[in-house]
PDB file of C-alpha atoms in Angstrom:
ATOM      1  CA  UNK A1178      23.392  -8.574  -3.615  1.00  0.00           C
ATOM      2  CA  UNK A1179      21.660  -6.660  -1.047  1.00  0.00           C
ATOM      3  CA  UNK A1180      23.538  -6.629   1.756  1.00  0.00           C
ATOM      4  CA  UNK A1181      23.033  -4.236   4.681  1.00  0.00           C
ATOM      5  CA  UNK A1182      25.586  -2.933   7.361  1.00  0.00           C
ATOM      6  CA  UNK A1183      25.351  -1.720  11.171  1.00  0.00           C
ATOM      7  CA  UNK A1184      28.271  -0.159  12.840  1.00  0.00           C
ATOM      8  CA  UNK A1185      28.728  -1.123  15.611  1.00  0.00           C
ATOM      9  CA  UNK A1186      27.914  -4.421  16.359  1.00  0.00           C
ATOM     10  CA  UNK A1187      27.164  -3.638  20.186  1.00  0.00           C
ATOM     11  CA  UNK A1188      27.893  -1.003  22.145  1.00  0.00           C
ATOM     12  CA  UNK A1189      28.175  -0.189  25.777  1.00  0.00           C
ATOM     13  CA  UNK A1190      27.561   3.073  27.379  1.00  0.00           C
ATOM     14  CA  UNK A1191      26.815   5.012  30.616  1.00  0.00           C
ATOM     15  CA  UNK A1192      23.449   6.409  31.461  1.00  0.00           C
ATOM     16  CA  UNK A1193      23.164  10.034  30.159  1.00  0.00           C
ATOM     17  CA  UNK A1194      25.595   9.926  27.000  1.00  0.00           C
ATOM     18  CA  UNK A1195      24.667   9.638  23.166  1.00  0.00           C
ATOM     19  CA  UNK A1196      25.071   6.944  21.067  1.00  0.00           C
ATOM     20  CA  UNK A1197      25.251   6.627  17.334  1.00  0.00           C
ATOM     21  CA  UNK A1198      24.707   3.926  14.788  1.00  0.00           C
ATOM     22  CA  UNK A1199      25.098   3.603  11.559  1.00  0.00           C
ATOM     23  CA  UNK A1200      23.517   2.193   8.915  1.00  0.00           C
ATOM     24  CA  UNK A1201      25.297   1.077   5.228  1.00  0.00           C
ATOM     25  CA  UNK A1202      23.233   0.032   1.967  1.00  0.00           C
ATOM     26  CA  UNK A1203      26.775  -1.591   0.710  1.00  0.00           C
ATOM     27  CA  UNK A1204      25.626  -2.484  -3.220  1.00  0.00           C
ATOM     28  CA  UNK A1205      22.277  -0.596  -3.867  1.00  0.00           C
ATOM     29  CA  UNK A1206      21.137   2.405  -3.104  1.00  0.00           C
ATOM     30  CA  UNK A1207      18.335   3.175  -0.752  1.00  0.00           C
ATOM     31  CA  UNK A1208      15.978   5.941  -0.865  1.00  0.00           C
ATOM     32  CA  UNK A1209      14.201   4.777   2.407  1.00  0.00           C
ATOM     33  CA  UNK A1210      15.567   2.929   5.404  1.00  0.00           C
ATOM     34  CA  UNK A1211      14.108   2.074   8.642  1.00  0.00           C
ATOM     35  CA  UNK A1212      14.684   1.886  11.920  1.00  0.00           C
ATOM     36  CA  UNK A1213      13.770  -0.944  14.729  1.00  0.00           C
ATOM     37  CA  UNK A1214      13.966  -1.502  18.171  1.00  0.00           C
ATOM     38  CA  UNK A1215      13.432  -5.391  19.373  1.00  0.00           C
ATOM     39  CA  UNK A1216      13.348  -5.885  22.963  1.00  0.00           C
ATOM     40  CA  UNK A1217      14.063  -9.666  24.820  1.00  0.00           C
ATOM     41  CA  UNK A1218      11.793 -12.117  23.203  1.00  0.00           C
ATOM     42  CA  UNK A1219       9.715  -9.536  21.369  1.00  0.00           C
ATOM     43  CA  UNK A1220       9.151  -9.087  17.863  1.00  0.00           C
ATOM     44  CA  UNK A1221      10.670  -6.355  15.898  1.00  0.00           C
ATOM     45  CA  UNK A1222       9.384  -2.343  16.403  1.00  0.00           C
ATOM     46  CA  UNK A1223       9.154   0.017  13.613  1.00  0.00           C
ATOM     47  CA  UNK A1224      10.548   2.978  15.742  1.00  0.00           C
ATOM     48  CA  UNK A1225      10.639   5.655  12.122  1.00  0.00           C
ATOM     49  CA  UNK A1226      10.593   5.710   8.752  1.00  0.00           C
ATOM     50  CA  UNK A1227      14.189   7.727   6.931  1.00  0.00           C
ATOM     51  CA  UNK A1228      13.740   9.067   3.355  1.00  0.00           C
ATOM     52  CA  UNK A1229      16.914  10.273   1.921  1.00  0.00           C
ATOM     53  CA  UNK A1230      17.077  14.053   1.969  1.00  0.00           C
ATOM     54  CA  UNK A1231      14.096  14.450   4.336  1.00  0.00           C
ATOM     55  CA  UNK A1232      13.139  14.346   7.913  1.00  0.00           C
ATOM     56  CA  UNK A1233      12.057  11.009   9.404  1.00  0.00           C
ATOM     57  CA  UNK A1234       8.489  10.233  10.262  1.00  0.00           C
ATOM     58  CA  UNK A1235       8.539   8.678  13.610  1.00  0.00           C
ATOM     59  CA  UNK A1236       5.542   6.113  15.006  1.00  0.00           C
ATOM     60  CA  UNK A1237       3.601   6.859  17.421  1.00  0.00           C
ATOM     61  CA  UNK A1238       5.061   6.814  21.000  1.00  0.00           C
ATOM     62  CA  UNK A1239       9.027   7.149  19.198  1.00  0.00           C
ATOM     63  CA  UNK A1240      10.498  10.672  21.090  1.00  0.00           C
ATOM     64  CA  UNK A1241      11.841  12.021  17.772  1.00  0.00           C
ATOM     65  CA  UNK A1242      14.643  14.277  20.171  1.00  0.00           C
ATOM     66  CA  UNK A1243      15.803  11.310  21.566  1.00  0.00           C
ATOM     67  CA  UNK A1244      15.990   9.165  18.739  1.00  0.00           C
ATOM     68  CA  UNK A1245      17.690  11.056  16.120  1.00  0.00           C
ATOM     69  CA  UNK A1246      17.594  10.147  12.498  1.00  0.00           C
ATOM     70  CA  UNK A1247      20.082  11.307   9.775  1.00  0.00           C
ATOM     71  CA  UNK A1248      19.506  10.025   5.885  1.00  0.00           C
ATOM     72  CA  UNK A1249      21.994  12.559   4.440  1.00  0.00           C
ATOM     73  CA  UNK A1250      22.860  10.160   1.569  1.00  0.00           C
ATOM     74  CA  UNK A1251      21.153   6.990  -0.600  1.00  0.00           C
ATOM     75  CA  UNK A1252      23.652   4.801   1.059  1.00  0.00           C
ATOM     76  CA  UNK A1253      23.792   5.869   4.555  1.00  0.00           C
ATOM     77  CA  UNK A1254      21.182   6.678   7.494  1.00  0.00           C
ATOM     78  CA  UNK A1255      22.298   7.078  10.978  1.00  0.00           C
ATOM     79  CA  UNK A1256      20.274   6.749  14.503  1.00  0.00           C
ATOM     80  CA  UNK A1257      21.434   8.793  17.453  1.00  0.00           C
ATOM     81  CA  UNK A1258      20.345   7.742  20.790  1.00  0.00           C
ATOM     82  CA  UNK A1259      20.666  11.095  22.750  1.00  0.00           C
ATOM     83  CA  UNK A1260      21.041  11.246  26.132  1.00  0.00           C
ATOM     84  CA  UNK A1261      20.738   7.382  26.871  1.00  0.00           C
ATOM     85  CA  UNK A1262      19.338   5.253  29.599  1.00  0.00           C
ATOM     86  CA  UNK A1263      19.313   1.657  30.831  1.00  0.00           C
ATOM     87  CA  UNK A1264      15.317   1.282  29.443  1.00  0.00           C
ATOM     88  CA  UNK A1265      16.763   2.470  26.122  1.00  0.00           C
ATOM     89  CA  UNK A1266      18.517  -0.948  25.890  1.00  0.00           C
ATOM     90  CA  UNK A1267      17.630  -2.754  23.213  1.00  0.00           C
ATOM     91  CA  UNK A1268      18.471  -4.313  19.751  1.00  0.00           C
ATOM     92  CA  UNK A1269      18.413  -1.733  17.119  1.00  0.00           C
ATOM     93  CA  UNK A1270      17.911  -3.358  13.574  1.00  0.00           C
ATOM     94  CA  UNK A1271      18.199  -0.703  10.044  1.00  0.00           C
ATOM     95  CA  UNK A1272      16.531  -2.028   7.093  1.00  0.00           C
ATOM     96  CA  UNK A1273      16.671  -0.393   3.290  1.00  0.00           C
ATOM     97  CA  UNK A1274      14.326  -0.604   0.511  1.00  0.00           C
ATOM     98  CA  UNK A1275      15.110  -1.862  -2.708  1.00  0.00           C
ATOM     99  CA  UNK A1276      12.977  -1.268  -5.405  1.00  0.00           C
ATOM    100  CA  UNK A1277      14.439  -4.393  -7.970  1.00  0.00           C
ATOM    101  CA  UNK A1278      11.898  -5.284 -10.579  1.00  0.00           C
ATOM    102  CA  UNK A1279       9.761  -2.560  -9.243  1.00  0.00           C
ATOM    103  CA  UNK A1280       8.611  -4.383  -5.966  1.00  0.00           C
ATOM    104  CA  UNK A1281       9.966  -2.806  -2.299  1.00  0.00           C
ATOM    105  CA  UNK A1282      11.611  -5.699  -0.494  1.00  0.00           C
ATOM    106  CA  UNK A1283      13.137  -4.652   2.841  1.00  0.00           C
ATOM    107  CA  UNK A1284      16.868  -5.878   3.156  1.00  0.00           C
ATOM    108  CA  UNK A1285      17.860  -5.900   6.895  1.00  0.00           C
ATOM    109  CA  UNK A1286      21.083  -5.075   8.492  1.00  0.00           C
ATOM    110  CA  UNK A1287      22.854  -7.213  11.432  1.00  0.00           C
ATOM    111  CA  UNK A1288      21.512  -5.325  14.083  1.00  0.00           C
ATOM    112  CA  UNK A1289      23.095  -3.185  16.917  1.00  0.00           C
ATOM    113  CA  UNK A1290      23.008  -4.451  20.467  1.00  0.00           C
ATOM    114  CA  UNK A1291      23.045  -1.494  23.007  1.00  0.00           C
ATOM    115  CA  UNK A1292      23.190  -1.805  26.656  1.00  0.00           C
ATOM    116  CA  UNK A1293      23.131   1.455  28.445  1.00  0.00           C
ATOM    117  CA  UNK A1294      24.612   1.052  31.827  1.00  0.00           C
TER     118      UNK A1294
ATOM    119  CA  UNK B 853      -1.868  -4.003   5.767  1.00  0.00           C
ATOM    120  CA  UNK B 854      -3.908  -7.195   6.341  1.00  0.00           C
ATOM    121  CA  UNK B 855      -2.966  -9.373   9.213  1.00  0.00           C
ATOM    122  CA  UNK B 856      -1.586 -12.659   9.031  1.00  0.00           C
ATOM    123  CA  UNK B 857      -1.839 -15.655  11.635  1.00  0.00           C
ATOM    124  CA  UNK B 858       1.085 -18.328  11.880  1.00  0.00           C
ATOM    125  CA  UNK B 859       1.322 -21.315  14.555  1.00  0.00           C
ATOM    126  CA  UNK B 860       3.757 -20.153  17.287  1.00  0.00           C
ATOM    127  CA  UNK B 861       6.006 -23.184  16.677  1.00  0.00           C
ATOM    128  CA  UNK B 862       6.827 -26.280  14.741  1.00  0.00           C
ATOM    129  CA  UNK B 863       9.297 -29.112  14.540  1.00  0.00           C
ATOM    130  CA  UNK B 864      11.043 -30.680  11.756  1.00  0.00           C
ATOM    131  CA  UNK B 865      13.632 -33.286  11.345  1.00  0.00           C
ATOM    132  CA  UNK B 866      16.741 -32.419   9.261  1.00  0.00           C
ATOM    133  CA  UNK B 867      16.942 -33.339   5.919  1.00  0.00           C
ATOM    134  CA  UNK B 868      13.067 -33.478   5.934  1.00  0.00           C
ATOM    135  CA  UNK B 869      10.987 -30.202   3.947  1.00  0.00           C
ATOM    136  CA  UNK B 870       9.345 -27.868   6.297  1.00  0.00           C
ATOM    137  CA  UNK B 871       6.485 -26.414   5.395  1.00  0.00           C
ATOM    138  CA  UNK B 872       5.480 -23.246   7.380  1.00  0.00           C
ATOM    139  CA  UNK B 873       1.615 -22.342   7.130  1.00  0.00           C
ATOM    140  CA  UNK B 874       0.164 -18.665   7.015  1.00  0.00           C
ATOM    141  CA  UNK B 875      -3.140 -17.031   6.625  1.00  0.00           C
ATOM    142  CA  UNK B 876      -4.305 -14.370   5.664  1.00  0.00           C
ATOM    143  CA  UNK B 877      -7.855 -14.001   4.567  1.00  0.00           C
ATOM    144  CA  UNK B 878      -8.237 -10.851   4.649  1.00  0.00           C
ATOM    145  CA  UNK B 879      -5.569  -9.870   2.095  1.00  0.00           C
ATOM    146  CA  UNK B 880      -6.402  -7.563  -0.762  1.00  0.00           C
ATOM    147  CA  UNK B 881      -5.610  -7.557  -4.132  1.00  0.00           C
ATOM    148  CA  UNK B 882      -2.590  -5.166  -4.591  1.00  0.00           C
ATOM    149  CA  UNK B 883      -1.227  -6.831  -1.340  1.00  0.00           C
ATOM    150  CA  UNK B 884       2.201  -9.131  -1.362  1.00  0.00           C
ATOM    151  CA  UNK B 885       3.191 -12.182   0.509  1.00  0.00           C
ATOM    152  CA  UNK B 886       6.552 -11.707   1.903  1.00  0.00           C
ATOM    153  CA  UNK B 887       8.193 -14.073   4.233  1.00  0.00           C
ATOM    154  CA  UNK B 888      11.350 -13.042   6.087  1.00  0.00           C
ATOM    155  CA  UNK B 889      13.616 -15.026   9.159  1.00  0.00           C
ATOM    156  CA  UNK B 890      15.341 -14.335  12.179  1.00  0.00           C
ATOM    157  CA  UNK B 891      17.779 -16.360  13.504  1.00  0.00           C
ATOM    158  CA  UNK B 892      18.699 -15.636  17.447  1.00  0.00           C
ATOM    159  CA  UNK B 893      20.408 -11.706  17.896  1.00  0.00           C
ATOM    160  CA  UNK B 894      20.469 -11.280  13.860  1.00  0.00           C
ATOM    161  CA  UNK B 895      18.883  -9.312  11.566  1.00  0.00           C
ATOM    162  CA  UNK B 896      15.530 -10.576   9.838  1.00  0.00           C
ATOM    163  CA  UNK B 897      16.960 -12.290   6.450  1.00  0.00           C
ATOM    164  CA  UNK B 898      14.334 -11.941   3.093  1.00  0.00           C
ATOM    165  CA  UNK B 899      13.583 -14.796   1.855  1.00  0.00           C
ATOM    166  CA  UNK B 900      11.052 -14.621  -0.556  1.00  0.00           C
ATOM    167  CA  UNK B 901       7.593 -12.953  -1.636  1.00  0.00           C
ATOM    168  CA  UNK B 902       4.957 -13.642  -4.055  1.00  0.00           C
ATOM    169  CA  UNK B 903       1.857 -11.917  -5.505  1.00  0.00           C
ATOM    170  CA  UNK B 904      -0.605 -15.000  -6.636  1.00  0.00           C
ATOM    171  CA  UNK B 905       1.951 -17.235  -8.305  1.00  0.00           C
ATOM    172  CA  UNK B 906       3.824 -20.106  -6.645  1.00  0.00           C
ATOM    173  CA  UNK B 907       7.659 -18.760  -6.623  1.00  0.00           C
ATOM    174  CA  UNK B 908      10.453 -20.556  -6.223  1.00  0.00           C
ATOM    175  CA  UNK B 909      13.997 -19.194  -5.370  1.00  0.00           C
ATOM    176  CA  UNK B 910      17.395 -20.928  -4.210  1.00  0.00           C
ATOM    177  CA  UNK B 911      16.857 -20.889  -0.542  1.00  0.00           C
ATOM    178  CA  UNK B 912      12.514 -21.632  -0.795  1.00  0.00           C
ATOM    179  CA  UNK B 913       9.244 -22.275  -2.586  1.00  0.00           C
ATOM    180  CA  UNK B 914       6.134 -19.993  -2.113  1.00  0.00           C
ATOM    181  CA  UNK B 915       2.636 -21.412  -2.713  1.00  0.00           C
ATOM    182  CA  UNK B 916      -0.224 -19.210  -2.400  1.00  0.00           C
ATOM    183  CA  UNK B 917      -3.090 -20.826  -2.631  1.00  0.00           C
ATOM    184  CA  UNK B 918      -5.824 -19.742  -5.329  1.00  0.00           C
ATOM    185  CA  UNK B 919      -8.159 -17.161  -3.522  1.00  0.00           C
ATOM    186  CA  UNK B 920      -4.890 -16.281  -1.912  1.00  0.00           C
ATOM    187  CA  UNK B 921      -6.277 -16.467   1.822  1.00  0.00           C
ATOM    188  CA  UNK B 922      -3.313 -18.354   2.526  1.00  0.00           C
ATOM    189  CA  UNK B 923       0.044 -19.733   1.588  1.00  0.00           C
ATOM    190  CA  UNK B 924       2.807 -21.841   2.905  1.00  0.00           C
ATOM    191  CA  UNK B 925       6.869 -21.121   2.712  1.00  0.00           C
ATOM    192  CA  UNK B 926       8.669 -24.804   2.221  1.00  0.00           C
ATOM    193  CA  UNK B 927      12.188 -25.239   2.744  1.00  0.00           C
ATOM    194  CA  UNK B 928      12.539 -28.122   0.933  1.00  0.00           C
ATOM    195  CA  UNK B 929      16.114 -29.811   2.731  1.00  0.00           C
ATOM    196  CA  UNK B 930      15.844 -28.283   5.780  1.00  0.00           C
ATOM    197  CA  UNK B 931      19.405 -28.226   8.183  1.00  0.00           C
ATOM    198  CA  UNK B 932      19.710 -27.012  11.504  1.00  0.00           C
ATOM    199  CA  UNK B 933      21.002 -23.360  10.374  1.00  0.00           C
ATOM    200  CA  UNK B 934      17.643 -23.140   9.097  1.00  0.00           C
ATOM    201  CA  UNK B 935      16.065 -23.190  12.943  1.00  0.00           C
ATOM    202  CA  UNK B 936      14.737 -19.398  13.196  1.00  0.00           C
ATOM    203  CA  UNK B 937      11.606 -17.757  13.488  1.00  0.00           C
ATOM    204  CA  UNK B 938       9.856 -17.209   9.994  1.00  0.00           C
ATOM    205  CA  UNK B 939       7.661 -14.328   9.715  1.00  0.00           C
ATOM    206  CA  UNK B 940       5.003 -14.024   7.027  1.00  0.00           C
ATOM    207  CA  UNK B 941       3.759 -10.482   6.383  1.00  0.00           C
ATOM    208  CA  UNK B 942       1.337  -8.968   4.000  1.00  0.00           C
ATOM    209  CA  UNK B 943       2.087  -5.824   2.150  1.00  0.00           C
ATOM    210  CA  UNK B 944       1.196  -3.681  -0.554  1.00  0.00           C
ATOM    211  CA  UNK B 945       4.275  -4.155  -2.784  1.00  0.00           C
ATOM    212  CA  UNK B 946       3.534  -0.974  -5.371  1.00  0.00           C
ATOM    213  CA  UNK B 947       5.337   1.981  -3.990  1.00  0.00           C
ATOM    214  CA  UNK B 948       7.345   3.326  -1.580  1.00  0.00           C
ATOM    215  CA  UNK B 949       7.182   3.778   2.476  1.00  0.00           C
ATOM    216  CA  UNK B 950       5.146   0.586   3.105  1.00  0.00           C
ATOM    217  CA  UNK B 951       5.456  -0.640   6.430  1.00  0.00           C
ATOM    218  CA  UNK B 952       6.668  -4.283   7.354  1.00  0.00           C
ATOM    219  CA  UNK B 953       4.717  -4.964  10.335  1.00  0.00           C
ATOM    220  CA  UNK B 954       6.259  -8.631  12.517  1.00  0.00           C
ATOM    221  CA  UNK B 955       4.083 -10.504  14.273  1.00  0.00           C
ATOM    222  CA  UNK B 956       5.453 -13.162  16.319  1.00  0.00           C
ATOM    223  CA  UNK B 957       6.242 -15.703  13.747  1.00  0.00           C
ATOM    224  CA  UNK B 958       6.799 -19.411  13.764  1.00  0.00           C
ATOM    225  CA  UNK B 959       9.798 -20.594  15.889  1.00  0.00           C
ATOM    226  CA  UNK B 960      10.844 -23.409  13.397  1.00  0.00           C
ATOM    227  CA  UNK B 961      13.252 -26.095  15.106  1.00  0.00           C
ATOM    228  CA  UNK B 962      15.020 -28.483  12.995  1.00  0.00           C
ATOM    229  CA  UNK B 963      16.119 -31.316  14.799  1.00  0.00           C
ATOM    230  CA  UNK B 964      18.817 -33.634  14.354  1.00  0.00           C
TER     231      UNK B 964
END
């Protein structure tokens, strides 16, 4: 149980487009998901925070128009990356919150590995 | 969230347990133990998380020591899918929104 999606996998785009990635709670449902960036040999990034129904709350430093965040259902948040450019290569990682036995345990997704050409 | 300080790295031969030290002294009392692992261009994988009891699940054990300043995850058969970096974070476990914040984790290589 607890298994998390990302579509896609990786993804390769020229400078200036948008890109958008999904994210899947497959056999729970997840009131909050998160969103985080990991560069080369760096640890993981909270870039926002996605509660179902409501807008995101970004960190500090996270452009929230660039990085677009959709949580229109308990199963599903989505991350836009609008108008994207090499330095916004990265590995994007969801996570969602489960709330079994009444403790929050973050179950991560496989990532998504964008290069922005 | 209190912080938490793990070696960088540490070896361990195959078949052997591995036992993967944290502290974190300045932990409070509503504050969990959770322990996640990331194996190279994945996602972090939970493994497991404890309050003040030692816990035990299929793929680790947990101890947390008394005063709960520190604890130590042990893969008790460890194989070389288990080389990864282990993170060990603290975090209040009692509602919703809390933030998982990684450090940098121990870089655990099991060795043939």
């Amino acid at each position: 149980g607890a298994v998390v999606s990302q579509h896609p996998s990786r993804v390769i785009c020229k400078s200036g487009t948008s890109v958008k990635i999904e994210c899947r709670s497959l056999d729970f449902q997840a009131t909050t998901m998160f969103w985080y960036r990991q560069f080369p040999k760096k640890s993981l990034m909270l870039m926002a925070t996605s509660n179902e129904g409501s807008k995101a709350t970004y960190e500090q430093g996270v452009e929230k128009d660039k990085f677009l965040i959709n949580h229109a259902s308990l199963t599903l948040s989505t991350l836009t990356v609008t108008s994207a450019h090499p330095e916004d290569s990265s590995f994007y990682i969801c996570s969602a919150e489960s709330q079994r036995g009444g403790i929050d345990t973050q179950y991560f997704g496989p990532g998504t590995r964008l290069t922005v050409l | 969230d209190a912080k938490t300080t793990q070696p960088p790295s540490m070896d361990c031969a195959e078949g052997r347990a591995a036992n993967l030290p944290c502290n974190h002294s300045t932990i409070s009392g509503n504050e969990y133990v959770y322990w996640y692992r990331q194996i190279h261009s994945q996602g972090p994988q939970y493994i497991i998380h404890g309050l003040k009891n030692n816990e035990t699940n299929e793929m680790a054990s947990l101890i947390i020591t008394e005063d709960r300043k520190s604890s130590t995850l042990i893969l008790p058969h460890a194989t070389l899918r288990d080389t990864a970096v282990y993170y060990c974070i603290v975090m209040g476990g009692g509602g919703s929104n809390y933030k998982l914040t990684f450090g940098k984790g121990t870089l655990l290589t099991v060795n043939p």
